XYZ file of N, CA, C and O in Angstrom:
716
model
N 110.094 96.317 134.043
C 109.353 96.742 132.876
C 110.332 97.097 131.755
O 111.339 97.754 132.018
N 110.040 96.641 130.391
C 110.682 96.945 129.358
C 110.962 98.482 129.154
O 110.110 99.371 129.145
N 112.677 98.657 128.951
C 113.060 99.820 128.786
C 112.708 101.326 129.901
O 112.701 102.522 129.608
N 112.447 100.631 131.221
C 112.239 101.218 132.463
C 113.423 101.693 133.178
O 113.191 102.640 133.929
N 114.945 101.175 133.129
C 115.860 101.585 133.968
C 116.848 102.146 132.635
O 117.980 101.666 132.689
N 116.643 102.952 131.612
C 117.341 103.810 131.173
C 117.555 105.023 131.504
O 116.659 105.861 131.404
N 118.986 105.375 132.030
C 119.294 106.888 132.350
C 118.924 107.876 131.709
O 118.751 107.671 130.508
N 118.652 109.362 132.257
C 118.055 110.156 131.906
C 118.719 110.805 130.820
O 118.226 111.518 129.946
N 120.179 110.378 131.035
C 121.179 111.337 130.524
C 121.404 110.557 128.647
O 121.884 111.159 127.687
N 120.784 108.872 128.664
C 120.606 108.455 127.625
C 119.218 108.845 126.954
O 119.167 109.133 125.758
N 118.251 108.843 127.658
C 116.988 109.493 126.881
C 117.240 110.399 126.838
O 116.525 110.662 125.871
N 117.932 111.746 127.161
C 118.212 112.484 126.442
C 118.640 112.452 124.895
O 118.280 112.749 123.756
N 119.362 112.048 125.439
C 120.453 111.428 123.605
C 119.398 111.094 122.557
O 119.177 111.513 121.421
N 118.761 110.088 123.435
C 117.898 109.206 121.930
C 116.917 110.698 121.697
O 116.470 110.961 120.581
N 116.702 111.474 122.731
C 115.319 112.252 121.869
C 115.276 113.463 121.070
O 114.506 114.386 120.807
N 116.824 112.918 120.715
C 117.317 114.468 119.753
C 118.056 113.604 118.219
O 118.608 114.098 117.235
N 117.759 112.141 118.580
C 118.088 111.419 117.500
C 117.325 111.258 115.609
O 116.230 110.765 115.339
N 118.026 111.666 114.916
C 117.095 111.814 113.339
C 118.016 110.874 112.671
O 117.874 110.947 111.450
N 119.064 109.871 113.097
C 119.589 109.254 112.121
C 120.355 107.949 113.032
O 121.243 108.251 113.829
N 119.994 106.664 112.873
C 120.492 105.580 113.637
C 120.959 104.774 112.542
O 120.356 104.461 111.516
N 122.371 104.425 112.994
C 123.561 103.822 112.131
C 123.583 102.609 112.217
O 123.870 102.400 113.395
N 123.489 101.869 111.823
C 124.076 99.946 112.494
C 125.358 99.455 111.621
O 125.507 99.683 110.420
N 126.229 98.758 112.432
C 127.189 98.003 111.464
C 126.875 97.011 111.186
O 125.723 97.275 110.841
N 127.001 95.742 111.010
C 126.285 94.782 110.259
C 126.967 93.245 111.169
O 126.311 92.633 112.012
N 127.859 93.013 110.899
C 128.801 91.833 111.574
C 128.432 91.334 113.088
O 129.302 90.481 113.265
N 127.958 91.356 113.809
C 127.936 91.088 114.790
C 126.754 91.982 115.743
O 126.476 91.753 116.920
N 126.255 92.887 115.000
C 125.320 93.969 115.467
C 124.264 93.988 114.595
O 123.279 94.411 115.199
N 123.889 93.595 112.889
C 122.417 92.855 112.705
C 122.599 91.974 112.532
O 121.949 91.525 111.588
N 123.556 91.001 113.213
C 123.832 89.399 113.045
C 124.766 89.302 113.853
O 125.566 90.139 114.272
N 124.584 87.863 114.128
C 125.366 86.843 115.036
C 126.996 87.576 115.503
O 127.264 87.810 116.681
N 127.855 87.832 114.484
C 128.970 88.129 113.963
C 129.395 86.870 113.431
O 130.597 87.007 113.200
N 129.002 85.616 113.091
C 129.508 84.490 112.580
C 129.410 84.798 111.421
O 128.464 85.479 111.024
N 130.471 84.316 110.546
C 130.823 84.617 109.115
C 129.912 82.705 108.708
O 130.106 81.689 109.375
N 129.297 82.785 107.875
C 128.717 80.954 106.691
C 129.151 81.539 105.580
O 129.075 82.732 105.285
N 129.599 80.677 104.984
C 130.116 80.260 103.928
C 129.649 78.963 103.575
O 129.852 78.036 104.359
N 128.807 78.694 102.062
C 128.385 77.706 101.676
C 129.543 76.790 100.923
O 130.391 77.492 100.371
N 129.732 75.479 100.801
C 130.445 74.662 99.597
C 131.196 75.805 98.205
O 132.352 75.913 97.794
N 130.246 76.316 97.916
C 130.532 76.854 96.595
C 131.219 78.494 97.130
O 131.601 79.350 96.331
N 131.236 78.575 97.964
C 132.134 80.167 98.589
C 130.959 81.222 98.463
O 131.220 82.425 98.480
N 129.944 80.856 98.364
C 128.810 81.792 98.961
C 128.619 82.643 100.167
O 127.471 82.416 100.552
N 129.150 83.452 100.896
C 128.124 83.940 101.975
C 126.828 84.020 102.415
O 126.114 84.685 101.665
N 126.183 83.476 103.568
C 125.050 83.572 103.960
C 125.058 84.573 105.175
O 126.204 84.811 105.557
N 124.146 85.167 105.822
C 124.340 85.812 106.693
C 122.787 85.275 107.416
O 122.223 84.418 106.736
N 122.298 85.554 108.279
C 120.765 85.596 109.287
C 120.659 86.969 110.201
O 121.320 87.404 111.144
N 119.804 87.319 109.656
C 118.984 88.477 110.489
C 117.965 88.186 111.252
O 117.333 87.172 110.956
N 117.529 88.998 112.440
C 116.435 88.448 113.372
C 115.002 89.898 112.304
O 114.933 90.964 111.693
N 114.346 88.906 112.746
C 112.871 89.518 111.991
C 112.479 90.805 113.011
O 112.003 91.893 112.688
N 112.793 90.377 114.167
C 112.004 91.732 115.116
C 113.548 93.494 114.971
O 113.575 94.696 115.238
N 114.358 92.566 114.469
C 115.411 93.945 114.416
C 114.843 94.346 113.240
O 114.722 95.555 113.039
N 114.392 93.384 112.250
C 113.896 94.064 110.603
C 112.698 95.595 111.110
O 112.544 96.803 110.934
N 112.062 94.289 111.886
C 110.445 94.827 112.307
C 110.591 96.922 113.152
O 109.838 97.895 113.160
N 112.157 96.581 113.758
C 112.021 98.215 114.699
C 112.881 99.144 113.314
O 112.885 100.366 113.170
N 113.373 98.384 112.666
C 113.838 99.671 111.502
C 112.981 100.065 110.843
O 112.863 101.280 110.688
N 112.084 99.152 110.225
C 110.861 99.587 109.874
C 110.087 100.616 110.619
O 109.448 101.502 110.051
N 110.180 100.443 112.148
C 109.243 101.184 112.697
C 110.047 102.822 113.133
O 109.625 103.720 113.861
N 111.336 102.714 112.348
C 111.987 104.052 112.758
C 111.799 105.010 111.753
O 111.646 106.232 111.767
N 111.865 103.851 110.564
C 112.116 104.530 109.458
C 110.359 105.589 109.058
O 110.299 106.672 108.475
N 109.272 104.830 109.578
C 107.771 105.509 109.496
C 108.076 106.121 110.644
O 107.152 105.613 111.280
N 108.473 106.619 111.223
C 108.028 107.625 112.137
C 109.520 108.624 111.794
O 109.980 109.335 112.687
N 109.863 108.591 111.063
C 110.939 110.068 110.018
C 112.517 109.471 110.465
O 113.556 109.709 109.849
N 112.400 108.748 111.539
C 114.016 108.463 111.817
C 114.753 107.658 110.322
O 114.473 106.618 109.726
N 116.009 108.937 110.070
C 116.944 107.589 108.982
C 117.875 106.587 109.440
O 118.829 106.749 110.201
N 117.460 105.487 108.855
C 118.116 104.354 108.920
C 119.576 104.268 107.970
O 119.693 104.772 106.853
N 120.511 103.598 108.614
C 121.941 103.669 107.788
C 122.619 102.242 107.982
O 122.152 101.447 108.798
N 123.495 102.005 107.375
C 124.036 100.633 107.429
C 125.285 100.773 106.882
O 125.520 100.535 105.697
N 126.203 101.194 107.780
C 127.507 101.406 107.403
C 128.480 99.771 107.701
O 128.448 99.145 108.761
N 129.102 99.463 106.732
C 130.025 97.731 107.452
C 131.400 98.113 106.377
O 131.456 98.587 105.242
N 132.363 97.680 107.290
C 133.769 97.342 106.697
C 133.517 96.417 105.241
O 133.931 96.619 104.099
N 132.609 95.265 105.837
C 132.295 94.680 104.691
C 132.110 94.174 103.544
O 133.008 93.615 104.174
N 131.896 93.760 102.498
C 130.986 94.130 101.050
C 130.137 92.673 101.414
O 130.881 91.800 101.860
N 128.774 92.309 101.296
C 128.265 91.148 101.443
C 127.042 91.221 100.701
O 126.353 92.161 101.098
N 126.367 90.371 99.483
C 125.539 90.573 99.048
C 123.987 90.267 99.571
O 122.914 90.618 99.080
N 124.242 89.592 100.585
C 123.028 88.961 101.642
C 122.837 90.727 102.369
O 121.804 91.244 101.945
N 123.441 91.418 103.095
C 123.329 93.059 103.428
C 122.895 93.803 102.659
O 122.313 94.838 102.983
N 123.136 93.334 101.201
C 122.374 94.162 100.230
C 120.502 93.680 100.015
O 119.532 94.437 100.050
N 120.529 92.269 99.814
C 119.290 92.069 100.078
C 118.331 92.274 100.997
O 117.125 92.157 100.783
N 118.992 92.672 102.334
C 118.090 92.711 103.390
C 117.804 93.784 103.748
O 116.948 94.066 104.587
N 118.792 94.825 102.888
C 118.752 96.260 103.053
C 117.667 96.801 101.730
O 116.956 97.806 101.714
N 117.803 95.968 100.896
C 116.592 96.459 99.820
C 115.120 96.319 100.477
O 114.196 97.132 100.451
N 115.198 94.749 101.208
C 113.969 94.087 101.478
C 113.031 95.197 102.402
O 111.822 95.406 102.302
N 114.025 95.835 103.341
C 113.611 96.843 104.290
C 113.778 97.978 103.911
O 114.109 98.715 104.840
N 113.689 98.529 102.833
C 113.961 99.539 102.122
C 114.515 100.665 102.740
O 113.833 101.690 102.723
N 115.902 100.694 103.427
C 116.905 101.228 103.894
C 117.317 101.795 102.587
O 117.617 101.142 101.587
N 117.292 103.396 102.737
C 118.258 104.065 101.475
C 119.749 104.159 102.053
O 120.635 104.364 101.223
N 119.963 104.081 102.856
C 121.505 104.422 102.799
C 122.170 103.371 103.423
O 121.829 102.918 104.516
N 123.395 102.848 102.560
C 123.721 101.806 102.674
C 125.226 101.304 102.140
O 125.441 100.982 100.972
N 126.401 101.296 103.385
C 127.601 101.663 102.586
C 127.917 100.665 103.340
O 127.625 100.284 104.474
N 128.978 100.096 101.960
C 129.770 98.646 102.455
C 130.986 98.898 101.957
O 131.272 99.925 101.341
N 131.728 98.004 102.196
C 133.115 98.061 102.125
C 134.171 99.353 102.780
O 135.366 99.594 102.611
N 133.510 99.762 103.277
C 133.934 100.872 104.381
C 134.712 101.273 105.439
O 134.312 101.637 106.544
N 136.616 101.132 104.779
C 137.391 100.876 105.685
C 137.756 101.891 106.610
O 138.580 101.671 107.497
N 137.063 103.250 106.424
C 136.802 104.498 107.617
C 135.084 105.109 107.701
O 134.326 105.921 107.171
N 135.160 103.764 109.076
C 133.124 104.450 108.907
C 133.156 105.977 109.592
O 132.084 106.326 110.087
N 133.813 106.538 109.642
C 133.821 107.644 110.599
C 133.619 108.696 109.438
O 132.740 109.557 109.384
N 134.538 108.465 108.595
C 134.233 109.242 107.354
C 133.223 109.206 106.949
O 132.461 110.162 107.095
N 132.805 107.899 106.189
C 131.574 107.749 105.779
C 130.400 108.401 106.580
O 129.560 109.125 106.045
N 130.410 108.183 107.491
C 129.579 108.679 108.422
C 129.247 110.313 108.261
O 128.130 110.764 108.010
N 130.143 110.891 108.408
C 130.720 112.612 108.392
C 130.061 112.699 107.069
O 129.299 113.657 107.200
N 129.923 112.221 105.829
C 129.427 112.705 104.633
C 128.097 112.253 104.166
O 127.459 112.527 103.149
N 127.673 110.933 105.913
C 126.140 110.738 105.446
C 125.571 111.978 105.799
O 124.960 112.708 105.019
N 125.825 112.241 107.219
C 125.374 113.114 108.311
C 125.570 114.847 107.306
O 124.512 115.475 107.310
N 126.785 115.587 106.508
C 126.331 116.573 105.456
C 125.301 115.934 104.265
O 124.439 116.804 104.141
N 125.074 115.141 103.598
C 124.013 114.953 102.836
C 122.920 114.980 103.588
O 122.119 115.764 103.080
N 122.624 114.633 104.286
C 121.487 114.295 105.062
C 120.788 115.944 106.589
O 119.909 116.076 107.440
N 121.783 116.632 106.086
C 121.853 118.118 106.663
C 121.814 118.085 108.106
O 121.431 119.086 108.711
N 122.226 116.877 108.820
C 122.230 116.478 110.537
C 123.527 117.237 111.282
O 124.377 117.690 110.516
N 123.780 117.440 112.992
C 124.866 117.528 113.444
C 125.162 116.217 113.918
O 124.260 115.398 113.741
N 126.473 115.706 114.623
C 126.908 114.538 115.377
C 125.362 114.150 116.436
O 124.764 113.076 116.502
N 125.141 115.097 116.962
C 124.488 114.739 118.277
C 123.014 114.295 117.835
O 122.178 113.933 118.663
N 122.771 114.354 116.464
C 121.300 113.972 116.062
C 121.872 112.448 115.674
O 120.939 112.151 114.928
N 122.501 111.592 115.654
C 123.079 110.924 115.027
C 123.359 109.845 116.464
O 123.783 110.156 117.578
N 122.905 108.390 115.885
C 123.390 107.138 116.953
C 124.267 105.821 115.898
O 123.942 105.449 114.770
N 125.199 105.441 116.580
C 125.620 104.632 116.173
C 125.649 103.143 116.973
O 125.854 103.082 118.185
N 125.514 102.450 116.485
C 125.361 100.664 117.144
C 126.138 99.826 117.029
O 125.822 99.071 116.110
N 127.267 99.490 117.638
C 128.538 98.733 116.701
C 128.983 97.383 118.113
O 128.551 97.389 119.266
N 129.876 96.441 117.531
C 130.056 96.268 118.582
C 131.489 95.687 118.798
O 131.776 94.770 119.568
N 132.640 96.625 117.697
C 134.151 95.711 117.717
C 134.550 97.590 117.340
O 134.031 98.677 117.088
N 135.818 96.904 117.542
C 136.922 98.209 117.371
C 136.907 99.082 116.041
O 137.418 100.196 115.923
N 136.194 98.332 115.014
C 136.054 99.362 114.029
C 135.339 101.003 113.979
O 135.546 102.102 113.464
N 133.996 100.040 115.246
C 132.866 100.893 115.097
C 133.253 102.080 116.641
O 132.432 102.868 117.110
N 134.590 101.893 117.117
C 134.524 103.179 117.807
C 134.862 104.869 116.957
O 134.350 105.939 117.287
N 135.643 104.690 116.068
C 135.373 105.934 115.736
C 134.539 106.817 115.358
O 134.555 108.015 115.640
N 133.571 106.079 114.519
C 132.005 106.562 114.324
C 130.748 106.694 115.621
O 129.719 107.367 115.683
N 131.347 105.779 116.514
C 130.816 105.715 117.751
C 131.197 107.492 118.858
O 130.446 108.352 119.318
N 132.509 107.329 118.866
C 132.984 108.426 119.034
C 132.222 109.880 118.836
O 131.691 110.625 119.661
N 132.329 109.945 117.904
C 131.924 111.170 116.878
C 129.993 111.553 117.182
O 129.478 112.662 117.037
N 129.507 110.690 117.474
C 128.096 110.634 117.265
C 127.270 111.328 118.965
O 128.018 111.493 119.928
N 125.859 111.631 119.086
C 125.521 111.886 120.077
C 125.576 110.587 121.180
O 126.160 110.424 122.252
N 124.535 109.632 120.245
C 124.484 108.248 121.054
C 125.243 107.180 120.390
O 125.259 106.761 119.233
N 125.857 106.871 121.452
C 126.762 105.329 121.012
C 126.219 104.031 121.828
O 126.211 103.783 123.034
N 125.732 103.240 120.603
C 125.975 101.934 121.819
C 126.182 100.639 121.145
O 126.069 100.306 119.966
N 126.597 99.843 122.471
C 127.049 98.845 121.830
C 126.198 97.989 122.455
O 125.664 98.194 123.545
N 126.037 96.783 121.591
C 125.195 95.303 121.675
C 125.875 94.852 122.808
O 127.042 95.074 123.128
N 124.946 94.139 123.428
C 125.191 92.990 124.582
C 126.462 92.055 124.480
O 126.947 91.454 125.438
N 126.766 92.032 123.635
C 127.933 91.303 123.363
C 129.344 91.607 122.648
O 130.189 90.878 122.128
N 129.204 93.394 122.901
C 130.541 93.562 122.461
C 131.643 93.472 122.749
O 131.881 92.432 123.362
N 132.590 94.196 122.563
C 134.156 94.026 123.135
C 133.902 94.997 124.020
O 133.187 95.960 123.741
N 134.480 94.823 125.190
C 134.745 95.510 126.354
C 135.344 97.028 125.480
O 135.063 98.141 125.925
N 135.895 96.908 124.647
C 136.353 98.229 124.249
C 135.269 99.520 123.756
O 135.175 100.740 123.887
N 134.690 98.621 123.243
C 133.142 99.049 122.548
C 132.031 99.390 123.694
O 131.163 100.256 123.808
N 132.305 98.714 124.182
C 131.277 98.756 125.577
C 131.409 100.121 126.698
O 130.497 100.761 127.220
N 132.851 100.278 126.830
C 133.500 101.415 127.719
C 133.286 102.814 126.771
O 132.981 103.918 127.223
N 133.468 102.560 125.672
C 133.054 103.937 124.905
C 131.462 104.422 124.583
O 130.975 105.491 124.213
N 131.010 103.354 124.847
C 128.904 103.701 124.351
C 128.528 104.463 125.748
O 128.926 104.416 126.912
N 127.643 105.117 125.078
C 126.768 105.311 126.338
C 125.590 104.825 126.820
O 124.960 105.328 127.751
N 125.232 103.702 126.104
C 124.121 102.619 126.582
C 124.667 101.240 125.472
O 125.274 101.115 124.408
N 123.980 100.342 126.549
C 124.534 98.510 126.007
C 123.244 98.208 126.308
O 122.575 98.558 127.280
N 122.834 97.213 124.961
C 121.719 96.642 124.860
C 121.748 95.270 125.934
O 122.675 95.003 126.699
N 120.629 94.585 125.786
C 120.224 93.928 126.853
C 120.288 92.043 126.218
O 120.250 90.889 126.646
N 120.426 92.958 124.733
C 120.659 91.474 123.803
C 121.588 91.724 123.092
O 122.096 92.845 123.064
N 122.055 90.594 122.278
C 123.307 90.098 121.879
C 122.467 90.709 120.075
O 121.288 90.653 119.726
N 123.955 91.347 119.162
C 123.868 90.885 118.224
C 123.139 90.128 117.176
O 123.598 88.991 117.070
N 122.218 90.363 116.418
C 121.644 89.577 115.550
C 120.645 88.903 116.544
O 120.018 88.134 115.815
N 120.375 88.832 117.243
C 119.353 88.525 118.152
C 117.931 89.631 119.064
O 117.211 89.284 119.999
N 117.956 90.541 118.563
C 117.020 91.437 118.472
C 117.677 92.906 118.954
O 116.998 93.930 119.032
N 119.225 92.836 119.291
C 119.795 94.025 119.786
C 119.501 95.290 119.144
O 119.394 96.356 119.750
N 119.359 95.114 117.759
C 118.931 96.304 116.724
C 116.923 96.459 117.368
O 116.284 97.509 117.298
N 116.719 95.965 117.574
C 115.040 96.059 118.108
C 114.699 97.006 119.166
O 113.956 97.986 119.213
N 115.656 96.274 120.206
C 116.237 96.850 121.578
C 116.384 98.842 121.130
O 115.695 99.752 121.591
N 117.230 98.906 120.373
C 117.514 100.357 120.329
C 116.529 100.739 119.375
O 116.161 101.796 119.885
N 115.669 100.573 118.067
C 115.014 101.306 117.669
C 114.128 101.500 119.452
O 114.253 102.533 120.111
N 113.226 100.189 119.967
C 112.264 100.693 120.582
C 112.755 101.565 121.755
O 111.986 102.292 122.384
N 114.202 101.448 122.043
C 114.441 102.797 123.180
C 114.661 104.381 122.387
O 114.391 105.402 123.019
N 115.060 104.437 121.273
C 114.931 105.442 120.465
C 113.374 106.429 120.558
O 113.111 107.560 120.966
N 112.617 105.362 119.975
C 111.260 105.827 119.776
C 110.542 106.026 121.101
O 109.595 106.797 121.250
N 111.166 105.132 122.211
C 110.284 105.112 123.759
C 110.981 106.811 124.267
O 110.219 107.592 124.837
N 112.324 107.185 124.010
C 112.964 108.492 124.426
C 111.971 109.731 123.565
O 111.607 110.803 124.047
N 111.725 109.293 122.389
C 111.004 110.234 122.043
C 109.458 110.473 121.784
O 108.916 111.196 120.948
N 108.957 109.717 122.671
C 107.498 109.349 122.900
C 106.823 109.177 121.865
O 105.672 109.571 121.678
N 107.671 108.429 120.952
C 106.422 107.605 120.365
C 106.028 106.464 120.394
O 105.717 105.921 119.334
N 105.918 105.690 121.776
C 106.197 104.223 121.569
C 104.337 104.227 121.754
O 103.700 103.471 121.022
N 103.746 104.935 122.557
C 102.438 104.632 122.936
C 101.154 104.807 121.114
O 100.053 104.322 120.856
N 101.990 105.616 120.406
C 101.120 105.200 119.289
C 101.823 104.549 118.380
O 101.637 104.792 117.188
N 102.551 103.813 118.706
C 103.247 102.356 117.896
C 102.319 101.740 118.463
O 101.493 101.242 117.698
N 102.053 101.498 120.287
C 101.368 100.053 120.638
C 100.013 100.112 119.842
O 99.518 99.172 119.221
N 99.502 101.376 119.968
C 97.935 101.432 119.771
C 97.989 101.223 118.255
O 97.215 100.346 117.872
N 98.564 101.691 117.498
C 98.523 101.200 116.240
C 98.365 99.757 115.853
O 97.949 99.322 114.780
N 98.893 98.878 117.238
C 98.900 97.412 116.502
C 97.370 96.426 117.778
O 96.948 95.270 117.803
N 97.101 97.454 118.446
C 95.727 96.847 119.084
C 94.855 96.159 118.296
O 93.818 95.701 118.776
């Protein structure tokens, strides 16, 4: 059964969570870099990872989008889903992080991060819940305390809103909402 063999010691985590982080590269996408003819960036997002931020963001959880980055396709998809907080080019997410978490009046342990390469352990570090996508670096992987069941840009961001919201019981009036 979906989201049935999560440890207790991770639903803990998620049900004290008010702020879920994602990096962008490889964790709401593929990690493949496109580049068009003309030096464009393209990027692809999966619709059902759009679909659980959405569903974090209505039920009070903040959404964040911290990336080493700068990409203007992250900016569109972050407007489209109307994500307020949203930092790119971010060559210490740990920092960044530390000054979302005082604006936003949170401690570490209310706080999850989703990453899935060596950048994203220090912010990973620092946070209550860490995890990394199905397809991270073993380095990333040994430091989380839960690994999704999917890869990157392939619904892994989905995966953790709905264990987020399943730790903190609201998944049963998400379903009924869509009966």
């Amino acid at each position: 059964m979906y989201l049935a063999d999560i440890s207790a010691d991770v639903l803990a985590r998620a049900a004290k969570i008010r702020l879920v982080v994602f990096d962008v590269d490889g964790t709401l996408t593929d990690g493949r870099l496109w580049y068009a003819e003309d030096g464009h960036e393209t990027k692809v997002f999966h619709v059902h990872d759009g679909l659980g931020l959405k569903l974090l963001m209505a039920q009070g959880i903040h959404v964040a989008i911290i990336s080493a980055r700068i990409s203007h396709p992250v900016a569109l998809r972050a407007e489209e889903l109307d994500i307020a907080h949203v930092y790119q080019g971010q060559g210490d997410k740990r920092a960044c992080l530390q000054q979302l978490l005082e604006a936003l009046n949170l401690t570490p342990d209310q706080a999850a991060f989703v990453g899935d390469d060596l950048p994203d352990l220090p912010p990973m570090r620092m946070v209550g819940l860490a995890v990394a996508v199905a397809n991270a670096h073993p380095w990333v992987v040994e430091q989380s305390h839960w690994q999704t069941r999917l890869h990157g840009g392939l619904g892994a961001a989905r995966e953790v809103c709905d264990m987020v919201l399943h730790a903190q019981g609201k998944t049963a009036a998400e379903r009924e909402r869509w009966q």
